[in-house]
GROMACS .gro file of C-alpha atoms in nm:
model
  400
    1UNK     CA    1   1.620   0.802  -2.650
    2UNK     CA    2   1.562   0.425  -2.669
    3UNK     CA    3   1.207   0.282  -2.720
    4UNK     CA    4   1.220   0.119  -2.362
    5UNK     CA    5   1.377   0.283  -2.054
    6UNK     CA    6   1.422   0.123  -1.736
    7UNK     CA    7   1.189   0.228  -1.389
    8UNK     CA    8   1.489   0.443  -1.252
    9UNK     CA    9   1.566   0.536  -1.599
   10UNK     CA   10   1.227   0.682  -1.597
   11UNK     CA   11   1.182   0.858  -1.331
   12UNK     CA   12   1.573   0.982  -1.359
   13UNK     CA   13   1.435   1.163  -1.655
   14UNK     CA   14   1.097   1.280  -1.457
   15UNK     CA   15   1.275   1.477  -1.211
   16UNK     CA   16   1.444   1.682  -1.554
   17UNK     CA   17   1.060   1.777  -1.620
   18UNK     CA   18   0.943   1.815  -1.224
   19UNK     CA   19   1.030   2.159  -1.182
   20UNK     CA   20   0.849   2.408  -0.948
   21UNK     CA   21   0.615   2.613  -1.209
   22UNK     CA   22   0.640   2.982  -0.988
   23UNK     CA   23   0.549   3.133  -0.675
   24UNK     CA   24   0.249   3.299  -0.580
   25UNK     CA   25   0.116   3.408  -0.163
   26UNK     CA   26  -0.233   3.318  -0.103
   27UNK     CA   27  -0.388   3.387   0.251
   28UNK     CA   28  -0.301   3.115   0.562
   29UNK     CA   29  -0.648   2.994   0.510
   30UNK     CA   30  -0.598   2.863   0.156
   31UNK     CA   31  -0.293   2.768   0.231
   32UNK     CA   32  -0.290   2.392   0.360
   33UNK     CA   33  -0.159   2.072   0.117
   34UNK     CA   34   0.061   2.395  -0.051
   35UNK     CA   35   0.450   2.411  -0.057
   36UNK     CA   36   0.624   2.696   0.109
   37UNK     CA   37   0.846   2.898  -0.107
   38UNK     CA   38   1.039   3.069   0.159
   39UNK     CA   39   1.110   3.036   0.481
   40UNK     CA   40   0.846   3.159   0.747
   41UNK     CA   41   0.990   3.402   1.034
   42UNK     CA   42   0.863   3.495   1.338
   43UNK     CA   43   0.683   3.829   1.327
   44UNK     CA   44   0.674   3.859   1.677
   45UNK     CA   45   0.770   3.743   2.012
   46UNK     CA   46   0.580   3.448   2.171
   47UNK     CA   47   0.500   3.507   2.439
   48UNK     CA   48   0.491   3.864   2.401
   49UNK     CA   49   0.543   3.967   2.775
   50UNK     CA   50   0.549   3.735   3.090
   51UNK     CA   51   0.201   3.537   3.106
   52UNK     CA   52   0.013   3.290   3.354
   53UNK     CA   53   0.023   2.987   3.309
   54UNK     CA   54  -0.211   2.883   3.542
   55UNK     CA   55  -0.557   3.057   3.728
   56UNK     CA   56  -0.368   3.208   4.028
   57UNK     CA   57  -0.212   3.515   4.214
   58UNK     CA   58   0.104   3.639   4.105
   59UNK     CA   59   0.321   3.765   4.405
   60UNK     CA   60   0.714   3.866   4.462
   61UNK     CA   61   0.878   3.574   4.638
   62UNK     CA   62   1.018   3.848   4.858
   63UNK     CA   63   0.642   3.860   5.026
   64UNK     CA   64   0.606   3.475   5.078
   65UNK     CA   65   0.653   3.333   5.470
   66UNK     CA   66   0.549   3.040   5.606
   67UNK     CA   67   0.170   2.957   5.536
   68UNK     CA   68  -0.097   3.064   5.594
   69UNK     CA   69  -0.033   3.390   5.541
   70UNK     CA   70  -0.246   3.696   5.322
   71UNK     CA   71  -0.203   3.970   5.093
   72UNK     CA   72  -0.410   4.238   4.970
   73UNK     CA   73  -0.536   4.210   4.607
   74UNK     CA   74  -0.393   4.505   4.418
   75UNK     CA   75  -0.514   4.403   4.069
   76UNK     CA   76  -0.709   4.176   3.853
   77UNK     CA   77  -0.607   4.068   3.496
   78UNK     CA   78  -0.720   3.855   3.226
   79UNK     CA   79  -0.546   3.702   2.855
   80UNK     CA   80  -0.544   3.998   2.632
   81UNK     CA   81  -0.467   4.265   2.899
   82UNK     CA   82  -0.162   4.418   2.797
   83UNK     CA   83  -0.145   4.695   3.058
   84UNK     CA   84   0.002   4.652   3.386
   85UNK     CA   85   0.145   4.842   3.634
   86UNK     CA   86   0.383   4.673   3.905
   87UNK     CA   87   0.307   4.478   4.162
   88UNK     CA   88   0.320   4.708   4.485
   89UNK     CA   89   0.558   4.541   4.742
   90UNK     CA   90   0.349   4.338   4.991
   91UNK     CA   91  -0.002   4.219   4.760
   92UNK     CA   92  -0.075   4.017   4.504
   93UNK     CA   93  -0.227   4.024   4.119
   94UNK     CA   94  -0.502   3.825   4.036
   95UNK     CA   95  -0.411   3.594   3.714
   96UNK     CA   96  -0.600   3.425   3.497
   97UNK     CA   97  -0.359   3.155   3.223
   98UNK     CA   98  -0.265   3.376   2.963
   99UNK     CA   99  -0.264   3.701   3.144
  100UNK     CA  100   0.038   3.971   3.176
  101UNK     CA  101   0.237   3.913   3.463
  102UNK     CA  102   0.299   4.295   3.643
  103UNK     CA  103   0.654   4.384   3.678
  104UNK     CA  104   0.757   4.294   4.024
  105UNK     CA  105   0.573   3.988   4.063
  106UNK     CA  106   0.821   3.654   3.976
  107UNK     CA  107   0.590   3.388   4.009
  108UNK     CA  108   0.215   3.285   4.069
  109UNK     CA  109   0.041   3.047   4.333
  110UNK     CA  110  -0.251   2.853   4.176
  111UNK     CA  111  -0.604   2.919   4.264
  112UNK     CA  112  -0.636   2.584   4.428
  113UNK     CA  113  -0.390   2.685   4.674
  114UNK     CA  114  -0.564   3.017   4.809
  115UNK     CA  115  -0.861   3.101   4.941
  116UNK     CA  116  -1.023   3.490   4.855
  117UNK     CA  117  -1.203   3.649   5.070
  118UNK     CA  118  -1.340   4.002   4.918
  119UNK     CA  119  -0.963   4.172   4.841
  120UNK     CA  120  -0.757   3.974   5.000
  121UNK     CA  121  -0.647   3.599   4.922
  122UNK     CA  122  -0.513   3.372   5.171
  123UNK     CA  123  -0.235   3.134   5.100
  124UNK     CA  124  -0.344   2.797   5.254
  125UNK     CA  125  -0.099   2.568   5.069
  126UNK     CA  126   0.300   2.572   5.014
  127UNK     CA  127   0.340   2.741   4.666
  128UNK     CA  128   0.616   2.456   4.549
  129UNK     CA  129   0.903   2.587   4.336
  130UNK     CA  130   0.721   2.599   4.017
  131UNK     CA  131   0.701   2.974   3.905
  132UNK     CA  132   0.388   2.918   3.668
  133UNK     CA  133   0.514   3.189   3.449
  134UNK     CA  134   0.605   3.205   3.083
  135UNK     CA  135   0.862   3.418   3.037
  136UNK     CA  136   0.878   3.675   2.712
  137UNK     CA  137   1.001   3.481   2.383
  138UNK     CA  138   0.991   3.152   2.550
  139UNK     CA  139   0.894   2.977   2.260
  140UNK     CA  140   1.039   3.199   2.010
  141UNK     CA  141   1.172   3.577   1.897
  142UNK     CA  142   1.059   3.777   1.653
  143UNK     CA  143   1.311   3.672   1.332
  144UNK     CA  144   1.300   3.321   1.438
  145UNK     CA  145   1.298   3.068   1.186
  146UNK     CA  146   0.890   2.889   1.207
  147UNK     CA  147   0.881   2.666   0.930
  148UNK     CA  148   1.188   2.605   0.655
  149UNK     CA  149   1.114   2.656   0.270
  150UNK     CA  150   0.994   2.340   0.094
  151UNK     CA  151   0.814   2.233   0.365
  152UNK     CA  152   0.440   2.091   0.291
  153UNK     CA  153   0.187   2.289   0.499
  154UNK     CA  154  -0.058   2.109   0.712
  155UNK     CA  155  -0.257   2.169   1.024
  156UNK     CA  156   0.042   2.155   1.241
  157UNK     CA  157   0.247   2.419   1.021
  158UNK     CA  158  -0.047   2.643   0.976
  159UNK     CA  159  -0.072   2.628   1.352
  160UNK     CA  160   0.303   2.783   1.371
  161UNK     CA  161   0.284   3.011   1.058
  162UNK     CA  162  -0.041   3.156   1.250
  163UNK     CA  163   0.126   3.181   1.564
  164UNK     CA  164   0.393   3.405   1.369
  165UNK     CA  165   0.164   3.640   1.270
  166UNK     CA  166   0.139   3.573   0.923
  167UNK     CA  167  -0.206   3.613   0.727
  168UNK     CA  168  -0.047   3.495   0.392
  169UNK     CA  169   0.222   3.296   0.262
  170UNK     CA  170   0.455   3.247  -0.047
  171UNK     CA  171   0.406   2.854  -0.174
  172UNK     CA  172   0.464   2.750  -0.529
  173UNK     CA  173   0.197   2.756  -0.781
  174UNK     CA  174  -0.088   2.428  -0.825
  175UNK     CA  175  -0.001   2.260  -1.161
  176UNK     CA  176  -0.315   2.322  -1.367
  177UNK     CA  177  -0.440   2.004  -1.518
  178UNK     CA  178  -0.652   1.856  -1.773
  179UNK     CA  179  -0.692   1.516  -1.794
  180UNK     CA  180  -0.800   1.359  -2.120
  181UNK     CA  181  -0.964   0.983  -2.116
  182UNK     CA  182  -1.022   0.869  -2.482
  183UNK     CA  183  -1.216   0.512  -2.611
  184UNK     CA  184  -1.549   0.417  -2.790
  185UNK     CA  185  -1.633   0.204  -2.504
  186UNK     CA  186  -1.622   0.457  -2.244
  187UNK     CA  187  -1.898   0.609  -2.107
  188UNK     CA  188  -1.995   0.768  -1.753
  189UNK     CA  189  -2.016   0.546  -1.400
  190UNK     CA  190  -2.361   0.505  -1.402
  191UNK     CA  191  -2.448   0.472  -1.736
  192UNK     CA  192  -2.316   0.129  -1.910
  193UNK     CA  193  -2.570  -0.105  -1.736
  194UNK     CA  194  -2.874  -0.016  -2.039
  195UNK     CA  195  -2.616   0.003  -2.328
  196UNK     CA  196  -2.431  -0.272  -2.491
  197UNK     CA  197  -2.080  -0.286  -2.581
  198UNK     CA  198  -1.978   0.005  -2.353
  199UNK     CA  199  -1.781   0.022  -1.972
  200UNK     CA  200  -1.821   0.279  -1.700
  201UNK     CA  201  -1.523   0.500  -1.704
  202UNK     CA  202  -1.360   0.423  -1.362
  203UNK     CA  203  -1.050   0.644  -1.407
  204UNK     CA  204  -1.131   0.977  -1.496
  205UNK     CA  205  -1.285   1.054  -1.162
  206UNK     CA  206  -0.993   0.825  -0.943
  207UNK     CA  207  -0.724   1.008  -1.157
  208UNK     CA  208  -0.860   1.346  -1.093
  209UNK     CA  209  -0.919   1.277  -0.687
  210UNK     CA  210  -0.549   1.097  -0.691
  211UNK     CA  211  -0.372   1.412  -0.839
  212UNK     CA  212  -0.580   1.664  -0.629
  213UNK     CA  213  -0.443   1.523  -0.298
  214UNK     CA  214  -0.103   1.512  -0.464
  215UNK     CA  215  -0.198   1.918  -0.492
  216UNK     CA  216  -0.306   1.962  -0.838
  217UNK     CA  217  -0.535   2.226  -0.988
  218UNK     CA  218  -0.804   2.048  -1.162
  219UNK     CA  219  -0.928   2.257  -1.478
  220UNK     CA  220  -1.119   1.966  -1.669
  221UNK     CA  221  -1.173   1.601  -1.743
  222UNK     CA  222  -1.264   1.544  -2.047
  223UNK     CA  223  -1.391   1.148  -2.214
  224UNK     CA  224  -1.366   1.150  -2.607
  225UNK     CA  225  -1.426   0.902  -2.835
  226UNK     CA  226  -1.118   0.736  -3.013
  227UNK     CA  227  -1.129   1.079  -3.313
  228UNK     CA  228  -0.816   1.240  -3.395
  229UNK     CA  229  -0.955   1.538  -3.504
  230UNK     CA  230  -1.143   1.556  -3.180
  231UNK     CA  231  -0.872   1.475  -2.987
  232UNK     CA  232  -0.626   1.681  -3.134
  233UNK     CA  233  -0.898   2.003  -3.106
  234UNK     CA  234  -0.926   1.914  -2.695
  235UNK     CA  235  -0.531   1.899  -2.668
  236UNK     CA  236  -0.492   2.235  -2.839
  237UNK     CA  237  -0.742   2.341  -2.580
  238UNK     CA  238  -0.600   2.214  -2.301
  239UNK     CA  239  -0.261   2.334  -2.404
  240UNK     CA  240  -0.388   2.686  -2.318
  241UNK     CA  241  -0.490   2.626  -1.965
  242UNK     CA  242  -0.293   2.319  -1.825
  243UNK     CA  243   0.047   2.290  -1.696
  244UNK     CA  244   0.022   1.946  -1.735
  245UNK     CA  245  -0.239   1.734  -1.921
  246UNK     CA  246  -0.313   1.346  -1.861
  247UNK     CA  247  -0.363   1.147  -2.141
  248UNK     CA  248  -0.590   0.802  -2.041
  249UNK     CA  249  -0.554   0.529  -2.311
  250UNK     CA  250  -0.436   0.544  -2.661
  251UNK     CA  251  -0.093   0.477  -2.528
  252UNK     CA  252  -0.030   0.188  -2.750
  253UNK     CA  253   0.050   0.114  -3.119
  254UNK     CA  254  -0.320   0.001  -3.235
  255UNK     CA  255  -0.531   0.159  -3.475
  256UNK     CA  256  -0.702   0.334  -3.233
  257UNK     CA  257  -0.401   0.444  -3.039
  258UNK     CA  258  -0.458   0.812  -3.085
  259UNK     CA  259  -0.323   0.939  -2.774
  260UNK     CA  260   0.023   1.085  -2.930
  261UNK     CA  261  -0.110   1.163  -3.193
  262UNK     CA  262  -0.346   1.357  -3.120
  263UNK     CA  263  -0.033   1.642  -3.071
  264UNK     CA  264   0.053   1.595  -3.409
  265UNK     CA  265   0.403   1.539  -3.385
  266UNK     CA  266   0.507   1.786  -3.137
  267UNK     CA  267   0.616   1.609  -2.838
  268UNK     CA  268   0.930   1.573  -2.675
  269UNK     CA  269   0.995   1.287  -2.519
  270UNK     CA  270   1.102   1.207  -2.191
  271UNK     CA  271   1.056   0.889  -2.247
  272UNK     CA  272   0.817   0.672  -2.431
  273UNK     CA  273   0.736   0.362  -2.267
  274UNK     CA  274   0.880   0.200  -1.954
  275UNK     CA  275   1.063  -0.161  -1.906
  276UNK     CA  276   0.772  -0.168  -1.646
  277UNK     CA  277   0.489  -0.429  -1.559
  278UNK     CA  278   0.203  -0.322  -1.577
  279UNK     CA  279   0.234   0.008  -1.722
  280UNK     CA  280   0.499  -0.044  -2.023
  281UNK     CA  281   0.313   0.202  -2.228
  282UNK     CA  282   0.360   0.481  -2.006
  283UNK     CA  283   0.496   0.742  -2.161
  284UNK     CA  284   0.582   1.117  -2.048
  285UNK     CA  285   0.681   1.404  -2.286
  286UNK     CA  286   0.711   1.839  -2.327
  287UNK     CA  287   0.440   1.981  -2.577
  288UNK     CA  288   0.555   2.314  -2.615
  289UNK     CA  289   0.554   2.443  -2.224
  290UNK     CA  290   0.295   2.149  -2.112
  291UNK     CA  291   0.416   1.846  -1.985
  292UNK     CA  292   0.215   1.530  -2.100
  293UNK     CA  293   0.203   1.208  -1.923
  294UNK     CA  294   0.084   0.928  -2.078
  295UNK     CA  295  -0.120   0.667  -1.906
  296UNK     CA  296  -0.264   0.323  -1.981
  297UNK     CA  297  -0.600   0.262  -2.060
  298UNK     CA  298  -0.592  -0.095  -1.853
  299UNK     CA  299  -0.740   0.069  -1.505
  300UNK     CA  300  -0.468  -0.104  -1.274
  301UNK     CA  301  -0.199  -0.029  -1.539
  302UNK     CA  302  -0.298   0.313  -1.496
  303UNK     CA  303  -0.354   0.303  -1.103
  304UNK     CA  304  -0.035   0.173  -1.065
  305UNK     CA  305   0.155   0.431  -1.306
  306UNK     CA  306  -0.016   0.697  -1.162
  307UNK     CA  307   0.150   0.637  -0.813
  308UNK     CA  308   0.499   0.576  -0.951
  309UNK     CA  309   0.500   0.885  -1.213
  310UNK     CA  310   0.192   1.114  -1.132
  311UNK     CA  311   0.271   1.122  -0.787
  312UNK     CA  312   0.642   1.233  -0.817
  313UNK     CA  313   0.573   1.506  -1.117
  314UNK     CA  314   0.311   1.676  -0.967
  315UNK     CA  315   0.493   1.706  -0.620
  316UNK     CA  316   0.812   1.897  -0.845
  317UNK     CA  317   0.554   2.096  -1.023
  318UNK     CA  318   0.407   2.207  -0.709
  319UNK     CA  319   0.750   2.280  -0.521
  320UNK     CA  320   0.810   1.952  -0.349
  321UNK     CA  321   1.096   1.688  -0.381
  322UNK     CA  322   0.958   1.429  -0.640
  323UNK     CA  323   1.191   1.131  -0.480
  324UNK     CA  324   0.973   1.181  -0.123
  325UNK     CA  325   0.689   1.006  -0.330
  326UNK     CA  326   0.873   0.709  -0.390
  327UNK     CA  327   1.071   0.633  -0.068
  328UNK     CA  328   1.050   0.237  -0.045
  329UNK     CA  329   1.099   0.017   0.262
  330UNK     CA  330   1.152  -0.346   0.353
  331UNK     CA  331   0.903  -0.530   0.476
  332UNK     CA  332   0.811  -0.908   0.475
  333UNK     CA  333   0.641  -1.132   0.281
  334UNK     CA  334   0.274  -1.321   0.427
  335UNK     CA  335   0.237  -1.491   0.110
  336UNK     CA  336   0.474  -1.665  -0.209
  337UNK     CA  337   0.529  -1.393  -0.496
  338UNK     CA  338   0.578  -1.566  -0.831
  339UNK     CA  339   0.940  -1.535  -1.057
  340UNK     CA  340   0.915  -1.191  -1.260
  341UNK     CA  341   0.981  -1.150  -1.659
  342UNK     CA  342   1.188  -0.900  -1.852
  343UNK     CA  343   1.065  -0.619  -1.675
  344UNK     CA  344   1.069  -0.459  -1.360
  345UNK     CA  345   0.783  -0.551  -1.198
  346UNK     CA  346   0.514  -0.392  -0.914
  347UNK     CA  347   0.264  -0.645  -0.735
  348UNK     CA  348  -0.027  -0.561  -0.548
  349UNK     CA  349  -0.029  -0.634  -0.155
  350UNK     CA  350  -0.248  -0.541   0.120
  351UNK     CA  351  -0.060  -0.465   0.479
  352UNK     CA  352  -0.102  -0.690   0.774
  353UNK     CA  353  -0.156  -0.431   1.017
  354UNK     CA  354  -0.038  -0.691   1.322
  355UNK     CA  355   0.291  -0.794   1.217
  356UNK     CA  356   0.371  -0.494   0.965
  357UNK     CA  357   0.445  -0.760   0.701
  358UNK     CA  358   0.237  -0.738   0.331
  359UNK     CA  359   0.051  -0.990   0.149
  360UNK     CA  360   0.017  -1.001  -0.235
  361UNK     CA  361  -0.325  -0.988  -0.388
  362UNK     CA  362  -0.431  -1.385  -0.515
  363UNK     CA  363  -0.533  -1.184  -0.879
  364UNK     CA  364  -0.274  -0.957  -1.008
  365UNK     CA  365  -0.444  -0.883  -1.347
  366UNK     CA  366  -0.380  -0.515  -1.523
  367UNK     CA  367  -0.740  -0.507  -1.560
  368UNK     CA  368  -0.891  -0.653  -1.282
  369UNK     CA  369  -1.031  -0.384  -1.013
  370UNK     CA  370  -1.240  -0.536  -0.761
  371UNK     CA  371  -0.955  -0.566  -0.543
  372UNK     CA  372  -0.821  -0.253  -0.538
  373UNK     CA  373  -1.031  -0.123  -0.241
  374UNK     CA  374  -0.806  -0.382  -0.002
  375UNK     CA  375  -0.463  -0.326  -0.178
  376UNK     CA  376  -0.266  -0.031  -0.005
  377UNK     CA  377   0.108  -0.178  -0.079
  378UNK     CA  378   0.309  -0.180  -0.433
  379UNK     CA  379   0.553  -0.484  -0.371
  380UNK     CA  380   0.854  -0.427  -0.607
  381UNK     CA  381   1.050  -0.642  -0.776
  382UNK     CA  382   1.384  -0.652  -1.038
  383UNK     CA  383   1.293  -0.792  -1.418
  384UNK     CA  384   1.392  -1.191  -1.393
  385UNK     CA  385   1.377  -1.206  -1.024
  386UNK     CA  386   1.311  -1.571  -0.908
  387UNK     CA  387   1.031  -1.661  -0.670
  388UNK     CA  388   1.001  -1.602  -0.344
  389UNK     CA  389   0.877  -1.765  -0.014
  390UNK     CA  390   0.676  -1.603   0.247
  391UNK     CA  391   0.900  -1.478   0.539
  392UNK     CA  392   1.124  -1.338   0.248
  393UNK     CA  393   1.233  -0.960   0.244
  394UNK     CA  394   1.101  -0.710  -0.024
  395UNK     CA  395   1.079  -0.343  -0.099
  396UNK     CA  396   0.749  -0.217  -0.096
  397UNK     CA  397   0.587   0.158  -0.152
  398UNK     CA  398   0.211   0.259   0.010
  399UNK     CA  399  -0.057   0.248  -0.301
  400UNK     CA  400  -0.177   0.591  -0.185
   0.00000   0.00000   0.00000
């Protein structure tokens, strides 16, 4: 493959590597941010005999006349009753919502419209033509498809899976992951300010938290100082408990560039850097049966990367369709965006919630991070693309 591969080259060759890893059923409860891996049927009726849908009396229309008129009570029932016996020609059922409608009865006058008296309930009000019943398998049959394989479950699809009668589900397995941050100068958040020569490690931790709402299993982070040897020991470890592992720096051709080879050799390229700015020396390969990718040690760089190529491979891994993490829509410049260079290039905007438009960030530096709390939009743009004007069209992609 050539040294430098275009953004849809890239992620062309991604989707080769974002394959679902297997299939495993976990219980309903463990289930949400998971992918199914077959389709969810009913496993029962819903509802599962004629129920209330209102506090009432359930009576046979046959017994109705002109108001007011009464009928004995015959029988009381509440949701989760699911005994009747019919309604005896001539009285009514009390009904609570959710309660079994007896056989006989076809449809119940609300509460509001009666007034009880010991066993017997006087009709004070015209019933209307509503029937206030729900009628068996209304909603849906037993065998009924729920929810369609590939779907991502969330609160609303637990809702129907549960309402199926499923406990557990089949989704497609977490990718495991290790993620590996290696430099001299890094040291933990919260420990640079009494030490010279030395930065907080801000990616680690946002790397980790970005991949676990993309669904990844986090097994370890790991920060190692720029040592082959140590390196090399913490891939081999890695290697026998990640699906994936996350390389953070070294990505380059330096001295200390020890990212690559820290796998002595034994990678297989996807592709090794990207026609991309920032983030040329991303890089994503196979190591035996793990995939690597490759990130830059520039905290933006890597931010940024992490969106476009993280977010895609671990949705495959996990079952998903990588392209649904990079669907991009038009939108309109609030601000100029300068002429791009030789390579594809994604600036930093923040959303202007009134008009639906985007603004670029004023500083657009690979390093620079006190900005990123207010930028929520990737504004792309083709290599040698002149300038542009605000009120101009663009293709953007949520930084999320």
């Amino acid at each position: 493959m050539s040294d430098r591969v275009s953004f849809d080259q890239a992620i062309s060759a991604l989707k080769d590597l974002a394959l679902p890893l297997g299939k495993v059923r976990v219980p309903l409860a463990d289930a949400s941010g998971r992918v199914l891996a077959e389709t969810v049927r009913a496993g029962i009726n819903a509802p599962r005999q004629d129920v209330s849908m209102m506090d009432g009396y359930a009576v046979r229309s046959a017994d109705i006349v002109d108001v007011p008129f009464s009928l004995p009570i015959s029988a009381e029932y509440f949701a989760g009753h699911a005994d009747t016996v019919p309604l005896v020609a001539g009285s009514c059922a009390r009904v609570f919502t959710g309660a079994p409608v007896p056989e006989g009865a076809d449809r119940v006058i609300v509460q509001e419209n009666v007034k009880r008296k010991g066993d017997i309930a006087t009709v004070i009000s015209a019933a209307g033509p509503a029937e206030h019943i729900r009628r068996t398998a209304s909603d849906f049959e037993l065998g009924a498809a729920m929810v369609e394989e590939g779907a991502s479950i969330d609160w609303r699809t637990m809702a129907a899976i549960g309402a199926a009668d499923h406990g557990d589900v089949l989704v497609y397995e977490r990718p495991r992951l290790v993620i590996i941050s290696s430099g001299d100068e890094l040291v933990a958040p919260g420990m640079a300010a009494d030490r010279a020569g030395v930065i907080p490690d801000s990616l680690s931790n946002a790397i980790g938290a970005f991949a676990e709402t993309r669904g990844a299993d986090i097994r370890c982070v790991l920060r190692i100082a720029d040592d082959e040897a140590r390196l090399a020991d913490a891939v081999r470890a890695a290697q026998l408990d990640a699906d994936l592992i996350i390389m953070i720096g070294g990505a380059s051709v330096g001295d200390r560039d020890l990212s690559r080879r820290a796998f002595g050799g034994a990678l297989d390229y996807a592709f090794e850097k990207v026609a991309l700015k920032p983030g040329k020396p991303t890089w994503l390969a196979k190591s035996g049966e793990t995939s690597v990718l490759g990130l830059p040690g520039n905290p933006v760089s890597a931010l940024v990367t992490a969106r476009l190529f993280l977010a895609p491979l671990i949705s495959g891994l996990c079952g998903a369709k990588p392209q649904d993490e990079l669907r991009f829509t038009p939108a309109q410049l609030q601000g100029p965006l300068p002429a791009t260079g030789d390579r594809e290039t994604f600036f930093r905007g923040q959303t202007v919630v009134d008009t639906g438009g985007v603004t670029p960030l004023a500083v657009q530096d690979s390093a620079g991070q006190k900005s990123l709390p207010i930028a929520d939009t990737l504004i792309r743009r083709p290599p040698n693309a002149t300038a542009l004007d605000s009120g101009e069209a663009v293709s953007v992609l949520p930084f999320s």
